GROMACS .gro file of C-alpha atoms in nm:
model
   80
    1MET     CA    1   2.801   3.498   4.134
    2PRO     CA    2   2.961   3.348   3.826
    3GLN     CA    3   2.812   3.431   3.496
    4ARG     CA    4   2.608   3.121   3.397
    5TYR     CA    5   2.533   3.154   3.029
    6PHE     CA    6   2.670   3.065   2.683
    7ILE     CA    7   2.634   3.218   2.344
    8ALA     CA    8   2.562   3.016   2.030
    9ARG     CA    9   2.514   3.098   1.661
   10ASN     CA   10   2.264   2.923   1.443
   11ASP     CA   11   2.407   2.756   1.138
   12ALA     CA   12   2.373   2.964   0.825
   13ALA     CA   13   2.177   2.688   0.659
   14ASN     CA   14   1.894   2.715   0.932
   15PRO     CA   15   1.597   2.796   0.712
   16ARG     CA   16   1.437   3.027   0.964
   17ASP     CA   17   1.690   3.187   1.173
   18GLY     CA   18   2.022   3.120   0.983
   19GLY     CA   19   2.325   3.307   1.125
   20LEU     CA   20   2.133   3.459   1.419
   21TRP     CA   21   2.273   3.442   1.781
   22THR     CA   22   2.127   3.294   2.101
   23ARG     CA   23   2.209   3.349   2.462
   24VAL     CA   24   2.115   3.070   2.702
   25ASP     CA   25   2.138   3.140   3.081
   26TRP     CA   26   2.122   2.851   3.323
   27MET     CA   27   2.105   2.806   3.702
   28PRO     CA   28   2.121   2.525   3.954
   29PHE     CA   29   1.810   2.470   4.158
   30THR     CA   30   1.767   2.388   4.529
   31GLY     CA   31   1.455   2.269   4.685
   32MET     CA   32   1.291   2.179   4.358
   33GLU     CA   33   1.366   1.813   4.344
   34PRO     CA   34   1.368   1.622   4.112
   35TYR     CA   35   1.466   1.917   3.907
   36THR     CA   36   1.832   2.011   3.967
   37TRP     CA   37   1.889   2.286   3.704
   38GLY     CA   38   1.715   2.505   3.455
   39PHE     CA   39   1.774   2.714   3.147
   40CYS     CA   40   1.631   3.037   2.983
   41LEU     CA   41   1.661   3.132   2.620
   42THR     CA   42   1.726   3.492   2.724
   43ALA     CA   43   1.794   3.596   2.349
   44TYR     CA   44   1.716   3.375   2.060
   45ARG     CA   45   1.717   3.594   1.746
   46ALA     CA   46   1.997   3.846   1.811
   47PRO     CA   47   2.154   3.981   1.502
   48ASN     CA   48   2.512   3.954   1.636
   49GLU     CA   49   2.711   3.821   1.922
   50ARG     CA   50   2.749   4.153   2.094
   51GLU     CA   51   2.364   4.194   2.127
   52ALA     CA   52   2.323   3.851   2.247
   53ARG     CA   53   2.580   3.904   2.523
   54GLN     CA   54   2.428   4.244   2.618
   55THR     CA   55   2.080   4.104   2.665
   56PRO     CA   56   1.986   4.154   3.024
   57ALA     CA   57   2.017   3.841   3.244
   58PRO     CA   58   1.696   3.668   3.359
   59ASN     CA   59   1.583   3.708   3.721
   60ARG     CA   60   1.735   3.402   3.894
   61ASP     CA   61   1.568   3.510   4.225
   62THR     CA   62   1.244   3.400   4.082
   63PRO     CA   63   1.300   3.099   3.850
   64ARG     CA   64   0.914   3.038   3.810
   65THR     CA   65   0.880   3.374   3.638
   66GLY     CA   66   1.230   3.504   3.592
   67CYS     CA   67   1.265   3.405   3.222
   68ASN     CA   68   1.098   3.703   3.057
   69GLY     CA   69   0.783   3.636   3.268
   70PHE     CA   70   0.800   3.265   3.210
   71PRO     CA   71   0.957   2.986   3.423
   72PHE     CA   72   1.312   2.851   3.353
   73SER     CA   73   1.285   2.521   3.161
   74ARG     CA   74   1.349   2.269   3.434
   75MET     CA   75   1.582   1.979   3.382
   76ARG     CA   76   1.652   1.660   3.565
   77ARG     CA   77   1.872   1.360   3.540
   78ALA     CA   78   1.710   1.085   3.336
   79PRO     CA   79   1.614   0.782   3.541
   80THR     CA   80   1.847   0.486   3.492
   0.00000   0.00000   0.00000
């Protein structure tokens, strides 16, 4: 399975978490219509990029509890 995550760094001017790193894992959903994908903030206050990358991946086999005991945030296409 391809790695489905990205790493981002907070702006230094962020008053609370300036310069800290975040890992966001995402996954497609099947059988959860109308939700087609979800994301998990796996790491959100890592002190550096290396630690954010090395944070263990969430459990994608159980998207309702696999995000550190919580569900993945579910997303769907906006109605047109």
